[in-house]
mmCIF file of C-alpha atoms in Angstrom:
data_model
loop_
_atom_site.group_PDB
_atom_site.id
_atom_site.type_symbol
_atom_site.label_atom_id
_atom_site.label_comp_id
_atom_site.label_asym_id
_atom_site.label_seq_id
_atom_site.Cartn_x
_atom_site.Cartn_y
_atom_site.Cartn_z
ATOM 1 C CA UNK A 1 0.000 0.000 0.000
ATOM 2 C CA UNK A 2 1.281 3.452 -0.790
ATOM 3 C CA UNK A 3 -0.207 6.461 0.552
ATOM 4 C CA UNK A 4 0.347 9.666 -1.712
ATOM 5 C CA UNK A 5 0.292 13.557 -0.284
ATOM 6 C CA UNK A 6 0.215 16.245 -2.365
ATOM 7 C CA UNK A 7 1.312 19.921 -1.135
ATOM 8 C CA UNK A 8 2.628 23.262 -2.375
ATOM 9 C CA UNK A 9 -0.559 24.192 -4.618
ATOM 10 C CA UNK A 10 -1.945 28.129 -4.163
ATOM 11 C CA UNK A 11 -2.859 31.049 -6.136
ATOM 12 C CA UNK A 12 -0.459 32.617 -8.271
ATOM 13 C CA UNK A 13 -0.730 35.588 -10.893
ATOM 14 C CA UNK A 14 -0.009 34.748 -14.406
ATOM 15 C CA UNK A 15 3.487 34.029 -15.716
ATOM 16 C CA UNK A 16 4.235 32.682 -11.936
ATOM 17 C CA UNK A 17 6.081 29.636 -10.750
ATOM 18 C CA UNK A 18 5.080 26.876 -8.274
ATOM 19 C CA UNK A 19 6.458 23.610 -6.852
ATOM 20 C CA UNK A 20 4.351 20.477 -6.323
ATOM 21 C CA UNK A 21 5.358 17.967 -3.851
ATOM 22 C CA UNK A 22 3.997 14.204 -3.593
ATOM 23 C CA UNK A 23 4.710 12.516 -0.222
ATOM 24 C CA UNK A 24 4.774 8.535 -0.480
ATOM 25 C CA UNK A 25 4.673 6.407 2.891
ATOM 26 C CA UNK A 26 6.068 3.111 2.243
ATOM 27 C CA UNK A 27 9.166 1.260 1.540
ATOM 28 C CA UNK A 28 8.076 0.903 -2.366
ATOM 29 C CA UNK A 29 8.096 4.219 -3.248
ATOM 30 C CA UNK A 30 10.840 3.557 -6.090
ATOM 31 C CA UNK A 31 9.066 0.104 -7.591
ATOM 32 C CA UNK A 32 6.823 2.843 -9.457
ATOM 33 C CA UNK A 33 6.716 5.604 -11.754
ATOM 34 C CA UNK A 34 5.052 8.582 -11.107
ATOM 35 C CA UNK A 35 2.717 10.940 -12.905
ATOM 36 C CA UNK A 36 1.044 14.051 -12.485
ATOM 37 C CA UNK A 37 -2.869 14.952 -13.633
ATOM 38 C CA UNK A 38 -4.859 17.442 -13.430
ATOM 39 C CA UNK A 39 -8.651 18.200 -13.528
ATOM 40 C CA UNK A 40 -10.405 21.361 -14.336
ATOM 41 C CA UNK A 41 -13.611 22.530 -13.195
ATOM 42 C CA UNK A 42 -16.061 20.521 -15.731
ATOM 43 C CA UNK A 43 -13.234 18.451 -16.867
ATOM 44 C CA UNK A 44 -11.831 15.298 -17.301
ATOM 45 C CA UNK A 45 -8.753 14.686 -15.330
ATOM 46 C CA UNK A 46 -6.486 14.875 -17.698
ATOM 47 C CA UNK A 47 -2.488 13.481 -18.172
ATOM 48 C CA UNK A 48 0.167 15.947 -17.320
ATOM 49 C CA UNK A 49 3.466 14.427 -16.440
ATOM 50 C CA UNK A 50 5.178 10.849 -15.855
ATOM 51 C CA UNK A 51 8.791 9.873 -14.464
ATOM 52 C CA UNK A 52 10.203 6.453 -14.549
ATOM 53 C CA UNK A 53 11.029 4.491 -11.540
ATOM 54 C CA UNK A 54 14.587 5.309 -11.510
ATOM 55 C CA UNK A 55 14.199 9.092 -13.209
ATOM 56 C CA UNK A 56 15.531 8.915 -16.658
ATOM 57 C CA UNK A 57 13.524 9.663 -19.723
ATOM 58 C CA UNK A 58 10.129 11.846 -18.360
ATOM 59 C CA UNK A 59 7.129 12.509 -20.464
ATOM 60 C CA UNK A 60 4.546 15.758 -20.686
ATOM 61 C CA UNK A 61 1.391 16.684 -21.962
ATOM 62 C CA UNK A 62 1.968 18.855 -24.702
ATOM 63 C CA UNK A 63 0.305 21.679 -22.719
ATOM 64 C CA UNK A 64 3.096 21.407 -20.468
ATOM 65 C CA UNK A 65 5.895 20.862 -22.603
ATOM 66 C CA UNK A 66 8.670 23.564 -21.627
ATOM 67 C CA UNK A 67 7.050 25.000 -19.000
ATOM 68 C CA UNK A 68 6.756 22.180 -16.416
ATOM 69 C CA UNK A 69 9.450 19.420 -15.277
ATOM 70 C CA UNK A 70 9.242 16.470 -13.259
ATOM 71 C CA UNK A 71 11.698 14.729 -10.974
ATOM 72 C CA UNK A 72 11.810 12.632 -7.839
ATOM 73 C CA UNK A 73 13.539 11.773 -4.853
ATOM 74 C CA UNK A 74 14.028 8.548 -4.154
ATOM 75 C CA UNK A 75 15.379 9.033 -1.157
ATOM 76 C CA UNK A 76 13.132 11.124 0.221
ATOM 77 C CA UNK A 77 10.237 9.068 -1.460
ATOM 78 C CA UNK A 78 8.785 12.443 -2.990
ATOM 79 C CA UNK A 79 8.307 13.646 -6.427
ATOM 80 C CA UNK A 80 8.266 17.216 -7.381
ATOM 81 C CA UNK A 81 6.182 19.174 -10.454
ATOM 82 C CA UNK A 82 8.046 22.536 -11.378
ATOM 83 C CA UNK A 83 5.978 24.457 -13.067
ATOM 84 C CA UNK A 84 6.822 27.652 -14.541
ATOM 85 C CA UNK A 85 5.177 30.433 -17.292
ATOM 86 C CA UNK A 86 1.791 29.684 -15.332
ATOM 87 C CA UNK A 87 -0.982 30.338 -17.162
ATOM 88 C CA UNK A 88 -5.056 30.747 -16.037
ATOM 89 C CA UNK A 89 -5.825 27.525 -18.311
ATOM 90 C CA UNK A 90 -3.213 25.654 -15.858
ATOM 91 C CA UNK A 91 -6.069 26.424 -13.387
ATOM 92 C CA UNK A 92 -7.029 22.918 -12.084
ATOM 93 C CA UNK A 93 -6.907 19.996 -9.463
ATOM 94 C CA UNK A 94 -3.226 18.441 -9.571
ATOM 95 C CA UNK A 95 -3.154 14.932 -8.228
ATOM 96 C CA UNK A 96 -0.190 13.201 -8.540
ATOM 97 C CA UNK A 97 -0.347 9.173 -9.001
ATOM 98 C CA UNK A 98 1.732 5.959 -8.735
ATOM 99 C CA UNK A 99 2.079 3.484 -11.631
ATOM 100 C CA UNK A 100 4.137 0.520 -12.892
ATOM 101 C CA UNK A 101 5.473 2.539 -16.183
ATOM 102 C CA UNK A 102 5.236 6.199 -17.353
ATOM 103 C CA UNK A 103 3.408 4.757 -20.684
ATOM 104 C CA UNK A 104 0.624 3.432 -18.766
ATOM 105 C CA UNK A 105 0.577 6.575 -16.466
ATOM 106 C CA UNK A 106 -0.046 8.283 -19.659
ATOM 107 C CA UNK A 107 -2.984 6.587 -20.521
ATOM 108 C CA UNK A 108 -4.562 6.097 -17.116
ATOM 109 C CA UNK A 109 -3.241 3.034 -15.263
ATOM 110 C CA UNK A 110 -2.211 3.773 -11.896
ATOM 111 C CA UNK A 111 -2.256 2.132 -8.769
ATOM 112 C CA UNK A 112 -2.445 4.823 -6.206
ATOM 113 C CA UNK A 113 -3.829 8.312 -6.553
ATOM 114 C CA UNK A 114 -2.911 11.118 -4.275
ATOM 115 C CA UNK A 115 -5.767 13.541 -2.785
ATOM 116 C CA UNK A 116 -5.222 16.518 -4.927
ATOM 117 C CA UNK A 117 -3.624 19.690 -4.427
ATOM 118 C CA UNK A 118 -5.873 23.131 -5.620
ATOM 119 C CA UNK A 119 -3.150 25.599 -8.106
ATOM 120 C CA UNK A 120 -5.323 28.640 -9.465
ATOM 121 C CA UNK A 121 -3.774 30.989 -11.770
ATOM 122 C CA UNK A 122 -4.972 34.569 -11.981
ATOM 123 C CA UNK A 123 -4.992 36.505 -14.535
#
């Protein structure tokens, strides 16, 4: 079982930077990749992010592409969303989620979901 926390979400203006966090209890935390979603009011959750167990190659949501980066910890069992150029579409629910491989991530397979952290971007 792996428990998933997410912090560092808030309001920030347009063209702002913030820092997501995901907490994992558990001795597994590196037997997964990790991934980042997020959901809109009146929308889907939608992919945003995924990092392989080990870090390596990391994959984004063309939305995201340049302005966001992924990385983790391993041993502080954390993973980390830098997100950068903010802009008021980035306005959602971020939930970050554990997986067996960024590919599936991608497309939805996870194993453990996190309970969502609120980021609101003003413009």
């Amino acid at each position: 079982q792996v428990q998933l926390v997410e912090s560092g979400g808030g309001l920030v203006q347009a063209g702002g930077s913030l820092r997501l966090s995901c907490a994992a209890s558990g001795r597994t935390f590196s037997s997964y990749a990790m991934g980042w979603f997020r959901q809109a009011p009146g929308k889907e959750r939608e992919f945003v992010s995924a990092i392989p167990r080990s870090a390596g190659s990391t994959d984004y949501a063309d939305s995201v592409k340049g302005r966001f980066t992924i990385s983790r910890d391993n041993a502080k069992n954390t993973v980390y969303l830098q997100m950068n150029s903010l802009k008021p579409e980035d306005t959602a629910v971020y939930y970050c989620a554990a997986g067996l491989t960024p590919s599936g991530l991608r497309v939805g397979v996870t194993n453990y979901w996190g309970q969502g952290t609120q980021v609101t971007v003003s413009s």
